[in-house]
Amino acid sequence: MPADMRARLGQADLPNLVLSASGCAGAGRELAQFIDVARVGALISKSIMVEPHTGNPAPRLAETPSGLLNSVGLQGPGVDAFLQRDLPWLLSRGARAMVSIAGGTVDEFAELASRLSDAAGVTAIEVNISCPNVEDRGQVFACDPGAAAAVIEAVRARARYDIPVFAKLSADVTDIVAIARACVTAGADGLSMINTMLGMAIDGDTMRPVLASVTGGLSGPAIRPVAVRCVWQVREALPDVPIIGMGGVRTGKDALELILAGAGMVAVGTAIFHDPSACARILRELDDELAQRGIDRLTEVIGLAHEPRTAAGRRLARNPT
Ligand SMILES: Cc1cc2nc3c(=O)[nH]c(=O)nc-3n(C[C@H](O)[C@H](O)[C@H](O)COP(=O)(O)O)c2cc1C
């Protein structure tokens, strides 16, 4: 019998814990030609902003060993078009929408939270704080506990009470636990981690940067160990806070690794580009991984790697009598 893979996101019951990561499935339509979007745990939209944006100039993608560098930027139609066109489409397909929001000021984030709260059908909000703060010399919100907290506090204050707010963290910081703590204290209901990591590639032939924007975000298997470390550290410090783990998940075993580190849900990003049905496949593979270990409920393994082991590597009984 398949294991119980259901997950809870605020008030919503998700059929399973495998989500599509922000920016890797647009607003869902791109995926729909390959899979039934209602079968994905939830779709996390590309980060939406108040106004439409064209994103960064090309070239904006570069392949690297075990990873992808992108400088797509926050290309998107703006919140009005998202609410009029994309959200109704997702709902008509029976999908669950976790809407990612991005802004350059605290007020923009707050406005987005309030606009989304007026619409029916938003399952959760993911706050992409890896954005430059235009009011503070372009410092990225996610890299400063005070700035991150200011955004989350404003979003939580304006988001409808029944819509969970997840802060999406960056691993490009010295102390991710400090940022996680600041976000949770400011009202975040959960944490998503990790976003892409800042990288760069130089073309040996042209002897110039590959990306027009010079730097870009690194994703894919190259960053998985960083994601595992971040989820582990935050789970250790804040064991009760729900975590969506992401970063380089390609297989069910990769997903299991993040779950063992403490993630209750897993999002798949870059893997979708070469396998649009990756979410469904990874869910199947995860089910096999659990079956091989005789586990029938996913909740049994969330954060399990934190439990002490005997010298022989056996799990200790949780409540020895
Ligand atoms: C092309 C591309 C676009 C992305 N756009 C966004 C975005 O709009 N907002 C966001 O929070 N994360 C964005 N991400 C980051 C992913 O959601 C995810 O956090 C990251 O890629 C790590 O997961 P992965 O290795 O499975 O891709 C983007 C990633 C890629 C590759």
XYZ file of C-alpha atoms and ligand atoms in Angstrom:
352
model
C 0.000 0.000 0.000
C 1.374 3.458 -0.843
C 2.560 5.524 2.120
C 0.449 8.420 3.398
C 2.010 11.452 1.681
C -0.580 14.034 2.634
C 0.638 17.350 3.982
C -0.978 20.344 5.608
C -0.343 23.898 4.515
C -2.145 26.151 6.989
C -5.818 25.254 6.714
C -5.366 23.403 3.427
C -4.908 19.687 3.040
C -2.473 18.895 0.249
C -2.763 15.527 -1.481
C 0.994 15.206 -1.206
C 4.091 17.050 -0.044
C 5.864 17.537 -3.397
C 5.403 21.079 -4.709
C 6.751 22.888 -7.760
C 9.262 25.590 -6.803
C 8.763 29.235 -7.659
C 9.926 30.316 -11.112
C 10.212 26.804 -12.499
C 6.627 26.195 -13.621
C 5.447 29.752 -14.389
C 1.894 30.040 -13.151
C 1.126 26.406 -13.947
C 0.056 26.552 -17.600
C 3.493 25.508 -18.825
C 3.236 22.301 -16.802
C -0.346 21.494 -17.736
C 0.570 20.199 -21.198
C 2.607 17.461 -19.519
C 0.874 16.695 -16.217
C -2.365 17.121 -14.312
C -1.528 20.165 -12.164
C -4.109 19.093 -9.567
C -1.820 16.182 -8.693
C 1.077 18.418 -7.670
C 0.962 19.047 -3.890
C 0.778 22.774 -4.640
C 2.175 25.038 -7.321
C 4.336 27.870 -6.080
C 3.940 30.640 -8.641
C 6.758 32.632 -10.177
C 7.228 35.593 -7.792
C 4.692 38.251 -8.661
C 5.209 41.961 -8.203
C 2.800 44.886 -8.087
C 3.665 46.039 -11.620
C 4.544 44.011 -14.745
C 8.286 43.409 -15.256
C 10.231 42.251 -18.298
C 13.060 40.672 -16.298
C 16.757 40.961 -17.092
C 18.473 41.136 -20.511
C 19.668 37.964 -22.324
C 21.746 35.870 -22.089
C 20.241 34.935 -18.760
C 20.853 31.209 -18.466
C 24.160 29.353 -18.212
C 24.697 25.670 -17.573
C 27.350 24.784 -15.024
C 28.543 21.370 -13.801
C 25.612 20.012 -11.746
C 23.721 23.266 -11.809
C 22.053 26.090 -13.661
C 22.887 29.770 -13.376
C 19.988 32.104 -14.113
C 19.501 35.814 -14.139
C 15.924 35.733 -15.420
C 14.925 38.311 -12.819
C 11.386 38.836 -11.685
C 9.766 38.732 -15.107
C 6.021 38.685 -14.792
C 2.689 40.257 -15.655
C 2.065 42.000 -12.308
C -0.525 41.241 -9.685
C -3.593 42.425 -11.643
C -2.968 40.037 -14.526
C -2.107 37.243 -12.103
C -5.413 37.672 -10.292
C -7.488 38.056 -13.441
C -5.894 35.338 -15.547
C -3.508 32.961 -13.774
C -5.153 32.340 -10.412
C -8.629 31.555 -11.860
C -6.994 29.193 -14.359
C -5.161 27.304 -11.592
C -8.326 27.049 -9.539
C -10.332 25.849 -12.549
C -7.850 22.978 -12.864
C -8.272 22.007 -9.218
C -4.693 23.044 -8.348
C -3.594 24.585 -5.073
C -1.833 27.924 -5.452
C 0.926 29.057 -3.157
C 1.590 32.536 -4.451
C 5.119 33.874 -4.321
C 5.417 37.635 -3.911
C 8.352 39.986 -4.421
C 8.882 43.698 -3.972
C 11.446 46.435 -3.698
C 9.938 48.021 -0.583
C 8.109 46.792 2.501
C 4.995 48.617 1.291
C 4.990 46.741 -2.015
C 5.091 43.392 -0.194
C 2.257 44.572 2.073
C 0.156 45.681 -0.894
C 0.606 42.299 -2.585
C -0.433 40.486 0.589
C -3.552 42.529 0.835
C -4.456 42.141 -2.871
C -4.032 38.363 -2.646
C -6.103 38.210 0.522
C -9.032 39.865 -1.241
C -8.999 37.084 -3.851
C -10.510 33.672 -3.217
C -8.406 30.565 -3.607
C -4.919 31.526 -2.422
C -3.682 28.535 -0.424
C -0.571 30.234 0.972
C 1.811 33.117 0.375
C 5.532 32.580 -0.063
C 7.499 35.779 0.499
C 10.557 35.988 -1.735
C 12.785 38.189 0.381
C 15.791 37.674 -1.915
C 15.011 41.050 -3.466
C 17.032 44.259 -3.282
C 15.560 46.835 -0.903
C 15.372 49.989 -2.998
C 15.087 52.081 0.160
C 18.334 50.715 1.571
C 21.012 50.863 -1.152
C 19.755 47.670 -2.760
C 20.608 45.514 0.265
C 18.844 42.167 -0.091
C 16.060 41.815 2.533
C 16.932 38.153 3.117
C 20.467 39.023 4.211
C 19.495 41.194 7.155
C 17.352 39.953 10.067
C 15.794 43.390 10.645
C 14.867 43.955 6.995
C 13.578 40.393 6.594
C 11.458 40.776 9.729
C 10.045 44.114 8.550
C 8.775 42.497 5.341
C 7.280 39.476 7.081
C 5.620 41.569 9.768
C 3.993 43.788 7.127
C 2.864 40.799 5.047
C 1.470 38.939 8.067
C -0.408 42.062 9.146
C -2.078 42.449 5.729
C -2.567 38.796 4.758
C -5.908 37.217 5.652
C -5.609 35.330 8.954
C -6.280 31.948 7.321
C -3.571 32.290 4.653
C -0.237 30.947 5.902
C 2.782 33.126 5.214
C 6.094 31.396 4.444
C 9.349 33.345 4.328
C 11.679 32.122 1.588
C 15.234 32.258 2.854
C 18.545 32.698 1.096
C 21.573 30.576 1.946
C 23.836 33.480 0.971
C 24.118 34.559 4.617
C 26.499 33.839 7.466
C 23.817 32.721 9.908
C 20.602 31.408 8.364
C 19.192 30.572 11.800
C 19.295 34.256 12.785
C 17.255 35.179 9.694
C 14.852 32.260 10.233
C 14.307 33.278 13.847
C 13.697 36.909 12.908
C 11.090 35.866 10.322
C 9.282 33.530 12.709
C 9.266 36.156 15.464
C 7.806 38.593 12.926
C 4.934 36.198 12.278
C 6.024 33.768 9.548
C 3.965 30.571 9.740
C 6.668 28.598 7.960
C 9.935 28.822 6.071
C 10.912 27.873 2.522
C 14.555 27.215 1.887
C 16.682 27.653 -0.096
C 16.563 30.160 -2.918
C 19.249 30.092 -5.607
C 22.784 31.017 -4.530
C 24.702 33.873 -6.101
C 27.174 32.658 -8.721
C 28.928 33.706 -11.890
C 30.427 32.187 -15.038
C 33.023 33.626 -17.425
C 33.310 32.437 -21.027
C 36.908 31.446 -21.747
C 36.515 32.236 -25.469
C 35.011 35.692 -25.219
C 36.781 36.230 -21.898
C 33.652 38.020 -20.639
C 30.878 37.130 -18.170
C 28.380 34.675 -19.687
C 25.293 36.337 -18.215
C 24.320 39.814 -19.354
C 23.624 40.665 -15.714
C 27.101 39.296 -14.805
C 25.937 37.360 -11.730
C 23.047 34.916 -11.436
C 21.376 32.428 -9.121
C 22.803 28.907 -8.970
C 20.279 26.070 -8.653
C 20.191 22.306 -9.200
C 22.128 19.425 -7.645
C 25.190 21.620 -6.981
C 23.348 23.386 -4.146
C 21.623 20.367 -2.566
C 24.134 19.858 0.250
C 23.740 23.538 1.148
C 19.955 23.136 1.243
C 20.269 20.048 3.454
C 22.577 21.939 5.814
C 20.228 24.946 6.008
C 17.127 22.829 6.651
C 19.053 20.865 9.272
C 20.288 23.960 11.119
C 16.895 25.662 11.137
C 15.065 22.496 12.223
C 17.578 22.095 15.041
C 16.930 25.666 16.260
C 13.173 25.913 15.517
C 11.846 22.340 15.599
C 8.163 23.306 15.479
C 8.277 25.549 12.424
C 7.023 23.989 9.162
C 9.689 23.915 6.456
C 9.423 23.566 2.683
C 12.812 22.238 1.612
C 14.192 22.827 -1.883
C 17.488 22.936 -3.696
C 18.667 20.371 -6.217
C 15.972 17.749 -5.674
C 15.981 15.392 -8.683
C 14.921 12.054 -7.205
C 12.782 10.617 -4.423
C 15.945 9.891 -2.481
C 16.987 13.550 -2.722
C 13.557 14.539 -1.388
C 13.931 12.053 1.459
C 17.244 13.638 2.423
C 15.600 17.051 2.914
C 12.726 15.435 4.818
C 15.131 13.637 7.138
C 16.837 17.003 7.723
C 13.493 18.476 8.816
C 11.402 19.530 5.808
C 7.729 18.541 5.953
C 7.271 19.476 2.296
C 9.680 19.502 -0.633
C 9.684 21.723 -3.719
C 11.201 20.806 -7.061
C 12.662 23.510 -9.296
C 15.410 23.048 -11.875
C 14.621 19.334 -12.365
C 11.296 20.377 -13.957
C 13.148 21.954 -16.904
C 14.383 18.603 -18.183
C 11.535 16.502 -16.789
C 8.213 18.382 -16.648
C 6.648 15.441 -14.811
C 9.387 15.516 -12.140
C 7.006 16.264 -9.238
C 4.878 13.154 -9.887
C 7.936 10.961 -10.538
C 9.719 12.156 -7.395
C 6.576 11.457 -5.356
C 6.477 7.888 -6.718
C 10.166 7.395 -6.021
C 9.768 8.767 -2.503
C 6.964 6.301 -1.934
C 9.318 3.483 -3.029
C 12.052 4.765 -0.715
C 9.640 4.705 2.224
C 8.308 1.256 1.292
C 11.861 -0.138 1.174
C 12.303 1.095 4.744
C 8.940 -0.216 5.946
C 7.585 3.269 6.651
C 3.930 3.942 5.939
C 3.512 7.530 7.031
C 5.728 10.324 5.850
C 5.311 12.188 9.138
C 7.366 9.436 10.800
C 10.526 10.534 9.017
C 10.328 14.326 9.102
C 13.474 15.475 10.930
C 14.374 11.891 11.797
C 18.082 12.462 11.127
C 18.175 14.636 14.249
C 17.390 11.697 16.494
C 20.352 10.184 18.310
C 21.712 6.855 17.102
C 23.605 4.091 18.805
C 27.283 3.554 17.959
C 26.179 0.735 15.660
C 24.031 3.206 13.717
C 20.673 1.916 14.970
C 17.882 4.338 15.759
C 17.340 4.702 19.482
C 13.781 4.184 20.689
C 12.113 7.567 20.957
C 10.722 6.842 24.417
C 12.862 4.107 25.902
C 11.077 2.370 28.774
C 14.853 29.936 -13.774
C 14.554 30.067 -12.309
C 13.670 31.071 -11.877
C 13.394 31.216 -10.512
N 12.519 32.186 -10.120
C 12.218 32.322 -8.783
C 11.286 33.297 -8.358
O 10.647 34.012 -9.143
N 11.066 33.414 -7.010
C 11.699 32.621 -6.097
O 11.462 32.745 -4.897
N 12.567 31.657 -6.499
C 12.842 31.502 -7.801
N 13.721 30.530 -8.205
C 14.352 29.661 -7.190
C 13.642 28.321 -7.044
O 12.309 28.495 -6.617
C 14.387 27.417 -6.013
O 14.363 28.028 -4.746
C 15.837 27.156 -6.396
O 15.991 27.072 -7.795
C 16.385 25.887 -5.740
O 15.684 24.739 -6.148
P 16.148 23.802 -7.395
O 17.611 23.545 -7.218
O 15.284 22.592 -7.309
O 15.893 24.599 -8.631
C 14.013 30.353 -9.556
C 14.876 29.340 -10.007
C 15.155 29.184 -11.352
C 16.076 28.081 -11.794
